[in-house]
Tab-separated table of C-alpha atoms and ligand atoms in Angstrom:
chain	number	residue	atom	x	y	z
A	512	MET	CA	100.998	76.695	29.116
A	513	PHE	CA	102.341	77.499	32.579
A	514	GLN	CA	101.990	75.254	35.252
A	515	ILE	CA	101.563	76.244	39.188
A	516	ASN	CA	103.633	75.108	42.017
A	517	ASP	CA	101.198	72.367	42.969
A	518	HIS	CA	102.247	72.265	46.532
A	519	TYR	CA	100.175	75.306	47.318
A	520	GLN	CA	97.123	73.608	46.208
A	521	LYS	CA	97.700	71.008	49.178
A	522	LEU	CA	97.563	73.707	51.969
A	523	PRO	CA	94.482	73.411	53.863
A	524	GLY	CA	92.447	76.585	54.364
A	525	SER	CA	93.561	78.584	57.336
A	526	TYR	CA	90.113	79.032	59.174
A	527	LEU	CA	91.018	79.562	62.845
A	528	PHE	CA	91.307	83.395	62.978
A	529	SER	CA	88.416	83.939	60.329
A	530	THR	CA	86.291	81.566	62.127
A	531	ILE	CA	86.723	83.246	65.396
A	532	ALA	CA	86.068	86.674	63.900
A	533	LYS	CA	83.006	85.265	62.311
A	534	LYS	CA	81.767	84.039	65.695
A	535	VAL	CA	82.561	87.078	67.623
A	536	SER	CA	80.717	89.311	65.232
A	537	ALA	CA	77.696	86.994	65.125
A	538	PHE	CA	77.769	87.368	68.952
A	539	THR	CA	78.094	90.837	69.277
A	540	GLN	CA	75.313	91.388	66.472
A	541	GLU	CA	72.877	89.411	68.541
A	542	HIS	CA	74.080	90.961	71.936
A	543	PRO	CA	74.926	94.573	71.126
A	544	ASP	CA	74.949	95.315	74.905
A	545	ARG	CA	77.653	92.876	75.860
A	546	ASN	CA	81.053	94.149	76.234
A	547	VAL	CA	83.192	91.675	74.669
A	548	ILE	CA	86.822	91.129	75.990
A	549	ARG	CA	89.442	89.701	73.660
A	550	LEU	CA	92.114	87.658	75.093
A	551	GLY	CA	92.979	85.810	71.944
A	552	ILE	CA	95.147	88.398	70.393
A	553	GLY	CA	98.697	87.341	69.409
A	554	ASP	CA	99.789	91.062	68.962
A	555	VAL	CA	101.262	93.507	71.373
A	556	THR	CA	99.177	96.302	72.305
A	557	GLN	CA	101.580	98.780	74.508
A	558	PRO	CA	103.140	101.432	72.260
A	559	ILE	CA	106.875	101.506	71.212
A	560	VAL	CA	109.047	102.895	74.301
A	561	PRO	CA	110.336	106.536	74.322
A	562	ALA	CA	114.077	105.573	73.980
A	563	VAL	CA	113.129	103.760	70.805
A	564	ILE	CA	110.977	106.527	69.374
A	565	LYS	CA	113.650	108.973	69.953
A	566	ALA	CA	115.968	106.862	67.928
A	567	LEU	CA	113.412	106.460	65.246
A	568	HIS	CA	112.888	110.335	65.016
A	569	GLN	CA	116.595	111.175	64.731
A	570	ALA	CA	117.109	108.479	62.174
A	571	VAL	CA	114.168	110.214	59.999
A	572	ASP	CA	116.031	113.430	60.285
A	573	GLU	CA	119.144	111.968	59.355
A	574	MET	CA	117.425	110.859	56.124
A	575	ALA	CA	116.354	114.462	55.434
A	576	ASP	CA	119.990	115.567	55.140
A	577	ALA	CA	122.331	114.880	52.196
A	578	ASP	CA	125.102	114.373	54.367
A	579	SER	CA	123.619	111.826	56.720
A	580	PHE	CA	121.189	110.355	54.058
A	581	ARG	CA	121.414	106.510	53.781
A	582	GLY	CA	120.516	104.533	50.694
A	583	TYR	CA	120.609	100.804	50.416
A	584	ALA	CA	121.417	99.145	53.886
A	585	PRO	CA	124.139	96.275	53.740
A	586	ASP	CA	122.216	93.236	52.797
A	587	LEU	CA	123.179	91.400	56.095
A	588	GLY	CA	122.443	94.340	58.318
A	589	TYR	CA	124.163	97.337	59.738
A	590	ASP	CA	127.467	96.902	61.962
A	591	PHE	CA	126.198	98.848	64.677
A	592	LEU	CA	123.015	96.652	65.050
A	593	ARG	CA	124.917	93.522	64.497
A	594	ARG	CA	127.380	94.453	67.211
A	595	ALA	CA	124.842	95.586	69.849
A	596	ILE	CA	122.880	92.133	69.176
A	597	ALA	CA	126.241	90.252	69.564
A	598	ASP	CA	127.094	92.053	72.613
A	599	HIS	CA	123.808	92.010	74.511
A	600	ASP	CA	121.851	88.761	73.416
A	601	TYR	CA	125.159	86.504	73.116
A	602	ARG	CA	128.603	87.619	74.620
A	603	ALA	CA	126.783	88.884	77.923
A	604	ARG	CA	125.432	85.429	78.154
A	605	GLY	CA	128.780	83.731	77.464
A	606	CYS	CA	127.803	82.642	74.050
A	607	GLU	CA	130.505	82.677	71.159
A	608	ILE	CA	128.576	84.429	68.479
A	609	GLN	CA	130.195	86.898	66.170
A	610	GLU	CA	128.710	90.041	64.584
A	611	ASP	CA	129.162	88.544	61.087
A	612	GLU	CA	126.993	85.489	62.197
A	613	ILE	CA	123.908	87.599	62.376
A	614	PHE	CA	121.796	88.410	59.675
A	615	ILE	CA	119.314	91.224	60.231
A	616	SER	CA	115.729	90.943	58.696
A	617	ASP	CA	112.205	92.104	58.729
A	618	GLY	CA	111.210	89.566	61.161
A	619	ALA	CA	111.093	85.989	62.450
A	620	LYS	CA	108.305	84.992	60.343
A	621	SER	CA	110.045	85.573	57.166
A	622	ASP	CA	113.182	83.946	58.445
A	623	SER	CA	111.446	80.895	59.824
A	624	GLY	CA	109.410	80.463	56.571
A	625	ASN	CA	112.380	81.184	54.320
A	626	ILE	CA	115.124	79.289	56.090
A	627	GLN	CA	113.951	75.940	54.788
A	628	GLU	CA	115.037	76.958	51.115
A	629	ILE	CA	118.708	76.157	51.967
A	630	PHE	CA	117.949	72.586	52.673
A	631	SER	CA	117.160	69.716	50.251
A	632	ALA	CA	113.621	68.986	49.324
A	633	GLU	CA	114.366	65.392	50.656
A	634	CYS	CA	114.813	66.624	54.093
A	635	ARG	CA	112.352	65.576	56.699
A	636	ILE	CA	110.953	68.029	59.189
A	637	ALA	CA	109.946	67.464	62.686
A	638	VAL	CA	107.795	69.861	64.428
A	639	THR	CA	106.070	70.071	67.904
A	640	ASP	CA	102.293	69.363	68.041
A	641	PRO	CA	100.765	72.138	68.747
A	642	VAL	CA	102.809	74.300	66.577
A	643	TYR	CA	103.330	77.678	65.048
A	644	PRO	CA	101.634	76.996	61.695
A	645	VAL	CA	104.615	78.702	59.489
A	646	TYR	CA	107.016	76.141	60.114
A	647	ILE	CA	104.616	73.355	58.447
A	648	ASP	CA	103.200	75.686	55.804
A	649	SER	CA	106.576	77.063	54.375
A	650	ASN	CA	107.727	73.239	54.040
A	651	VAL	CA	104.440	72.364	52.364
A	652	MET	CA	104.860	75.093	49.740
A	653	ALA	CA	108.494	73.466	49.166
A	654	GLY	CA	107.046	69.841	48.593
A	655	ARG	CA	108.579	68.371	51.724
A	656	CYS	CA	105.382	67.247	53.718
A	657	GLY	CA	103.631	64.620	51.612
A	658	VAL	CA	99.787	64.470	51.455
A	659	TYR	CA	97.406	65.867	54.139
A	660	ASP	CA	94.954	63.757	55.944
A	661	SER	CA	92.296	66.314	56.681
A	662	ALA	CA	90.644	63.985	59.488
A	663	ALA	CA	93.805	63.521	61.370
A	664	GLN	CA	94.867	67.058	60.489
A	665	MET	CA	98.305	65.741	59.774
A	666	TRP	CA	100.877	65.512	56.709
A	667	SER	CA	102.092	62.035	55.834
A	668	ASN	CA	105.919	63.180	55.751
A	669	VAL	CA	105.862	65.380	58.845
A	670	ILE	CA	107.252	63.994	61.995
A	671	TYR	CA	105.232	65.054	65.099
A	672	MET	CA	106.152	65.433	68.634
A	673	PRO	CA	103.271	65.534	70.735
A	674	CYS	CA	103.523	68.206	73.567
A	675	THR	CA	100.815	67.479	76.233
A	676	ARG	CA	100.460	67.633	79.768
A	677	GLU	CA	101.285	64.143	79.849
A	678	ASN	CA	104.954	64.769	78.903
A	679	GLY	CA	104.799	68.258	80.710
A	680	PHE	CA	104.988	69.858	77.183
A	681	VAL	CA	108.443	68.430	76.585
A	682	PRO	CA	108.839	67.136	73.113
A	683	GLU	CA	110.493	63.802	73.197
A	684	PHE	CA	112.847	62.261	70.621
A	685	PRO	CA	110.845	60.952	67.727
A	686	LYS	CA	110.949	57.185	66.511
A	687	GLU	CA	111.837	58.462	63.139
A	688	THR	CA	115.177	60.468	62.608
A	689	PRO	CA	114.553	64.140	61.282
A	690	ASP	CA	116.813	66.307	59.334
A	691	LEU	CA	115.064	69.593	60.506
A	692	ILE	CA	113.790	69.987	63.994
A	693	TYR	CA	111.564	73.106	64.759
A	694	LEU	CA	111.675	74.336	68.249
A	695	CYS	CA	109.950	77.332	69.529
A	696	ILE	CA	111.148	78.081	73.118
A	697	PRO	CA	109.354	79.694	75.129
A	698	ASN	CA	106.526	78.128	73.207
A	699	ASN	CA	103.561	79.779	71.166
A	700	PRO	CA	100.711	78.585	71.588
A	701	THR	CA	101.282	76.547	75.033
A	702	GLY	CA	103.467	79.458	76.784
A	703	THR	CA	105.448	76.547	78.318
A	704	THR	CA	109.340	76.035	78.067
A	705	ILE	CA	111.906	73.486	78.507
A	706	THR	CA	115.109	73.816	80.816
A	707	LYS	CA	118.493	74.142	79.572
A	708	THR	CA	119.188	70.558	80.468
A	709	GLN	CA	116.343	69.218	78.239
A	710	LEU	CA	117.514	71.833	75.602
A	711	GLN	CA	120.977	70.409	75.918
A	712	ALA	CA	119.686	66.949	75.330
A	713	TRP	CA	118.235	68.115	72.035
A	714	VAL	CA	121.356	69.924	70.860
A	715	ASP	CA	123.261	66.584	71.536
A	716	TYR	CA	120.527	64.432	69.806
A	717	ALA	CA	120.916	66.833	66.731
A	718	ASN	CA	124.625	66.598	66.725
A	719	GLU	CA	124.367	62.674	66.891
A	720	LYS	CA	121.893	62.302	64.171
A	721	GLY	CA	123.438	65.187	61.896
A	722	ALA	CA	120.104	67.138	62.100
A	723	VAL	CA	119.751	70.936	62.291
A	724	ILE	CA	117.618	72.675	65.049
A	725	ILE	CA	115.690	75.679	63.731
A	726	TYR	CA	115.365	77.394	66.987
A	727	ASP	CA	112.744	80.355	67.275
A	728	ALA	CA	113.336	82.502	70.413
A	729	ALA	CA	110.573	84.950	69.688
A	730	TYR	CA	109.644	84.975	73.354
A	731	GLU	CA	113.135	84.961	75.006
A	732	ALA	CA	112.463	88.333	76.787
A	733	TYR	CA	109.726	86.732	78.747
A	734	ILE	CA	111.914	84.180	80.406
A	735	THR	CA	111.955	84.517	84.164
A	736	GLN	CA	113.129	81.336	85.464
A	737	ALA	CA	116.723	80.784	85.737
A	738	ASP	CA	117.207	77.272	84.496
A	739	VAL	CA	115.662	78.345	81.127
A	740	ALA	CA	118.276	79.047	78.255
A	741	HIS	CA	117.930	82.620	76.445
A	742	SER	CA	119.808	81.255	73.576
A	743	ILE	CA	120.248	77.875	72.203
A	744	TYR	CA	124.072	78.857	72.022
A	745	GLU	CA	124.200	78.516	75.768
A	746	CYS	CA	124.279	74.755	74.988
A	747	ASN	CA	127.610	72.975	74.204
A	748	GLY	CA	127.950	72.028	70.714
A	749	ALA	CA	125.021	74.321	69.358
A	750	ARG	CA	127.457	75.911	66.867
A	751	THR	CA	127.535	72.710	64.958
A	752	CYS	CA	123.750	72.063	64.742
A	753	ALA	CA	121.510	74.969	65.554
A	754	ILE	CA	120.225	78.251	63.759
A	755	GLU	CA	118.524	80.926	66.169
A	756	ILE	CA	115.734	83.121	64.958
A	757	ARG	CA	114.640	86.143	67.034
A	758	SER	CA	112.171	89.017	66.537
A	759	PHE	CA	112.013	92.513	68.026
A	760	SER	CA	108.270	92.118	67.689
A	761	LYS	CA	107.304	90.609	71.158
A	762	ASN	CA	110.282	92.165	73.095
A	763	ALA	CA	110.059	95.750	71.785
A	764	GLY	CA	106.452	95.862	70.307
A	765	PHE	CA	107.900	95.952	66.810
A	766	THR	CA	105.017	94.017	65.272
A	767	GLY	CA	104.053	96.869	62.973
A	768	VAL	CA	107.761	98.197	62.746
A	769	ARG	CA	109.211	95.129	61.560
A	770	LEU	CA	112.690	93.729	62.624
A	771	GLY	CA	114.388	90.542	63.476
A	772	PHE	CA	117.562	88.484	63.075
A	773	THR	CA	118.634	84.768	62.463
A	774	VAL	CA	122.121	83.499	63.641
A	775	VAL	CA	123.796	80.926	61.372
A	776	PRO	CA	127.061	80.034	62.872
A	777	LYS	CA	130.058	79.536	60.659
A	778	THR	CA	130.873	76.258	62.077
A	779	LEU	CA	127.538	74.752	60.985
A	780	LEU	CA	128.507	72.806	57.904
A	781	CYS	CA	127.176	70.192	55.622
A	782	GLY	CA	130.236	68.262	54.703
A	783	GLU	CA	132.456	71.173	53.496
A	784	VAL	CA	129.503	73.418	52.754
A	785	SER	CA	128.873	76.046	55.079
A	786	LEU	CA	125.107	77.002	55.705
A	787	HIS	CA	126.330	80.515	56.912
A	788	GLY	CA	127.527	81.108	53.165
A	789	MET	CA	124.233	79.840	51.664
A	790	TRP	CA	122.237	82.029	53.822
A	791	ALA	CA	124.404	84.915	53.147
A	792	ARG	CA	124.061	84.262	49.340
A	793	ARG	CA	120.225	83.759	49.651
A	794	HIS	CA	120.057	87.134	51.767
A	795	GLY	CA	122.106	88.896	49.282
A	796	THR	CA	120.069	87.615	46.270
A	797	LYS	CA	116.316	88.123	47.604
A	798	TYR	CA	116.683	90.663	50.266
A	799	ASN	CA	117.907	94.334	50.283
A	800	GLY	CA	118.394	95.144	53.841
A	801	ALA	CA	116.115	96.265	56.542
A	802	PRO	CA	115.301	99.922	56.553
A	803	TYR	CA	118.275	102.114	58.193
A	804	ILE	CA	115.583	103.870	60.578
A	805	ILE	CA	114.382	100.584	61.685
A	806	GLN	CA	117.747	99.258	62.487
A	807	ARG	CA	118.495	102.260	64.531
A	808	ALA	CA	115.420	101.673	66.502
A	809	GLY	CA	116.757	98.194	66.872
A	810	GLU	CA	119.873	99.564	68.279
A	811	ALA	CA	118.057	101.725	70.670
A	812	VAL	CA	116.491	98.625	72.098
A	813	TYR	CA	119.623	97.705	73.591
A	814	SER	CA	120.371	101.088	75.081
A	815	ALA	CA	120.346	101.438	78.733
A	816	ALA	CA	117.132	103.567	78.596
A	817	GLY	CA	115.355	100.963	76.040
A	818	GLN	CA	116.403	98.044	78.169
A	819	ALA	CA	114.998	99.553	81.368
A	820	GLN	CA	111.742	100.738	79.505
A	821	LEU	CA	111.313	97.452	77.861
A	822	LYS	CA	111.711	95.596	81.171
A	823	GLU	CA	108.673	97.504	82.354
A	824	GLN	CA	106.674	96.907	79.296
A	825	ILE	CA	107.321	93.087	79.483
A	826	ALA	CA	106.507	93.236	83.318
A	827	ARG	CA	103.166	94.710	82.587
A	828	TYR	CA	102.223	92.063	80.152
A	829	MET	CA	103.503	89.385	82.710
A	830	LYS	CA	101.388	90.969	85.343
A	831	ASN	CA	98.344	90.064	83.198
A	832	ALA	CA	99.909	86.695	82.392
A	833	ALA	CA	99.832	86.178	86.506
A	834	VAL	CA	96.216	87.489	86.685
A	835	ILE	CA	95.172	84.946	84.176
A	836	LYS	CA	97.060	82.145	85.584
A	837	GLU	CA	96.131	82.686	89.234
A	838	GLY	CA	92.564	83.511	88.290
A	839	LEU	CA	92.101	80.480	86.180
A	840	SER	CA	93.623	78.302	88.845
A	841	ALA	CA	91.415	79.679	91.633
A	842	ALA	CA	88.398	78.825	89.423
A	843	GLY	CA	89.491	75.181	89.399
A	844	TYR	CA	90.991	75.181	85.882
A	845	GLU	CA	94.251	73.102	85.010
A	846	VAL	CA	96.781	75.810	83.538
A	847	TYR	CA	100.034	75.856	81.928
A	848	GLY	CA	102.404	78.580	80.833
A	849	GLY	CA	102.205	82.091	81.625
A	850	VAL	CA	105.412	81.939	83.531
A	851	ASN	CA	108.178	82.391	80.801
A	852	ALA	CA	105.832	83.506	78.039
A	853	PRO	CA	102.742	85.827	77.505
A	854	TYR	CA	100.435	82.785	76.811
A	855	ILE	CA	98.320	80.657	79.286
A	856	TRP	CA	97.318	77.283	77.856
A	857	LEU	CA	94.322	75.580	79.821
A	858	LYS	CA	92.852	72.190	79.812
A	859	THR	CA	89.217	72.611	78.832
A	860	PRO	CA	86.799	71.445	81.511
A	861	GLY	CA	85.340	68.144	81.396
A	862	LYS	CA	85.230	66.503	78.018
A	863	MET	CA	84.666	69.998	76.114
A	864	SER	CA	86.447	70.274	72.825
A	865	SER	CA	88.343	73.297	72.280
A	866	TRP	CA	85.564	74.917	69.859
A	867	GLU	CA	82.820	73.969	72.595
A	868	PHE	CA	84.788	75.942	75.101
A	869	PHE	CA	85.341	78.692	72.816
A	870	ASP	CA	81.544	79.045	72.505
A	871	TYR	CA	80.834	78.436	76.106
A	872	LEU	CA	83.449	81.359	77.048
A	873	LEU	CA	82.082	83.648	74.573
A	874	GLU	CA	78.338	82.974	75.643
A	875	ASN	CA	78.949	83.090	79.453
A	876	ALA	CA	81.948	85.361	80.163
A	877	ASN	CA	82.039	87.322	76.706
A	878	VAL	CA	85.507	86.449	76.634
A	879	VAL	CA	87.308	85.436	73.410
A	880	GLY	CA	90.400	83.257	73.229
A	881	THR	CA	91.766	80.814	70.738
A	882	PRO	CA	90.784	77.135	70.582
A	883	GLY	CA	94.051	75.096	70.927
A	884	SER	CA	92.869	72.616	68.208
A	885	GLY	CA	93.763	75.257	65.767
A	886	PHE	CA	97.346	74.735	66.352
A	887	GLY	CA	97.363	70.921	65.615
A	888	PRO	CA	95.414	67.767	66.812
A	889	CYS	CA	97.457	67.727	70.171
A	890	GLY	CA	95.870	71.020	70.970
A	891	GLU	CA	92.513	69.511	71.056
A	892	GLY	CA	91.171	69.844	74.561
A	893	TYR	CA	93.206	72.939	75.348
A	894	PHE	CA	92.551	76.581	74.884
A	895	ARG	CA	94.928	79.801	74.696
A	896	LEU	CA	94.604	82.957	76.482
A	897	THR	CA	97.165	85.814	75.939
A	898	ALA	CA	98.461	88.333	78.190
A	899	PHE	CA	98.543	91.241	75.546
A	900	GLY	CA	95.332	92.799	76.502
A	901	SER	CA	94.993	95.633	78.992
A	902	TYR	CA	95.357	95.228	82.604
A	903	GLU	CA	91.797	96.424	83.258
A	904	ASN	CA	90.207	93.963	80.748
A	905	THR	CA	92.381	91.138	81.756
A	906	VAL	CA	91.231	91.613	85.385
A	907	ALA	CA	87.676	92.150	84.271
A	908	ALA	CA	87.669	88.924	82.092
A	909	LEU	CA	89.081	87.062	84.922
A	910	GLU	CA	86.267	87.997	87.360
A	911	ARG	CA	83.639	86.807	84.568
A	912	ILE	CA	85.395	83.601	84.296
A	913	ARG	CA	85.331	82.999	87.783
A	914	ALA	CA	81.668	84.004	88.053
A	915	MET	CA	80.562	81.547	85.559
B	280	PLP	C1	105.029	86.310	66.907
B	280	PLP	C2	105.974	85.296	66.377
B	280	PLP	C3	106.625	85.399	65.381
B	280	PLP	C4	106.783	86.565	64.668
B	280	PLP	O1	107.694	87.416	64.501
B	280	PLP	P1	107.861	88.663	63.550
B	280	PLP	O2	109.129	88.899	63.793
B	280	PLP	O3	106.664	89.518	63.839
B	280	PLP	O4	107.700	88.075	62.303
B	280	PLP	C5	107.821	84.333	65.144
B	280	PLP	N1	107.564	83.108	65.770
B	280	PLP	C6	106.618	82.990	66.600
B	280	PLP	C7	106.540	81.583	67.432
B	280	PLP	C8	105.710	83.983	67.093
B	280	PLP	O5	104.979	83.657	67.973
């Protein structure tokens, strides 16, 4: 008789977005006349820019011709894309990352979920609280997290690093020593960042403890402040302790197109064993490469026209972020984020819980956001709004919130 992977049974239900959908649908049924504005979405809304669409069309046409047709892509990615990434994302910023240290994939969710496979089941993970849930859930499935305490919403074997207004949303070194440290900077859900100096301290800590930092830089393109690192490899010593994960989803609108990559430096070793070699083996065994046409689209993201068009696209989202941030501040709210990320994290007023504020906002402003408590216990008493809506809706939502 077969047995299942019991660790899956330990996963608590993921009710956050389904509960939101149910509440919104109940509200719209009761009030069909109200125009509900959704600022809870974590998905981009602007279309793929023309330079990228042109490259996609060209690549599709190449597939129709026997001379330019391509079959299986190289497992680790086409050289043209790996070179563009190494040049633009790394060498241009003074980071010594080579083409062959870059592994092309279908996105950052898969990579951030899969990367734990190359580590021992005994490794202890440290995550920020609140957190992007994939880091924890993928480790639960692998049996690393112990037992779940549903009252505390915490796992017995996970090291939590609270990120709250009290510490300026900067994770502190934990009391217990972790083996794997997940950092998402700029952060989803809080929209906050840490400075390059603070990141350097984490790199030093990881090297000292023999830990690996899994660095999710999905929001790198939204950084506006000069003292925030665009890559962890801007820090000294990161090549011996850090894996960086990137995505084309938020910087180029590829959420439905699918493309990302992971950097594993060849100097990242466990004794004599190279993690680069292990990840290459894993990729080669379980993945047959991102589609050629999508990798050509990814290459176009780095073209001069692509870069210019995407800069404008991001600026449009960040204009929304400013509208939300300034509007909320003017209405007397305590707000964080929104400067280097498309997320605004607000403190709920008075003693309102995250879900009480959700209901209050839906009822009185007909605006939908995401309760902070859905991202971890330290998210309680906070609320996330996103800049991915249209400008008109964002302005209208803030007018309503200010009028509440
Ligand atoms: C959106 C997001 C991703 C997802 O990236 P994909 O490339 O679309 O899989 C990864 N990490 C964080 C923190 C995100 O918010």
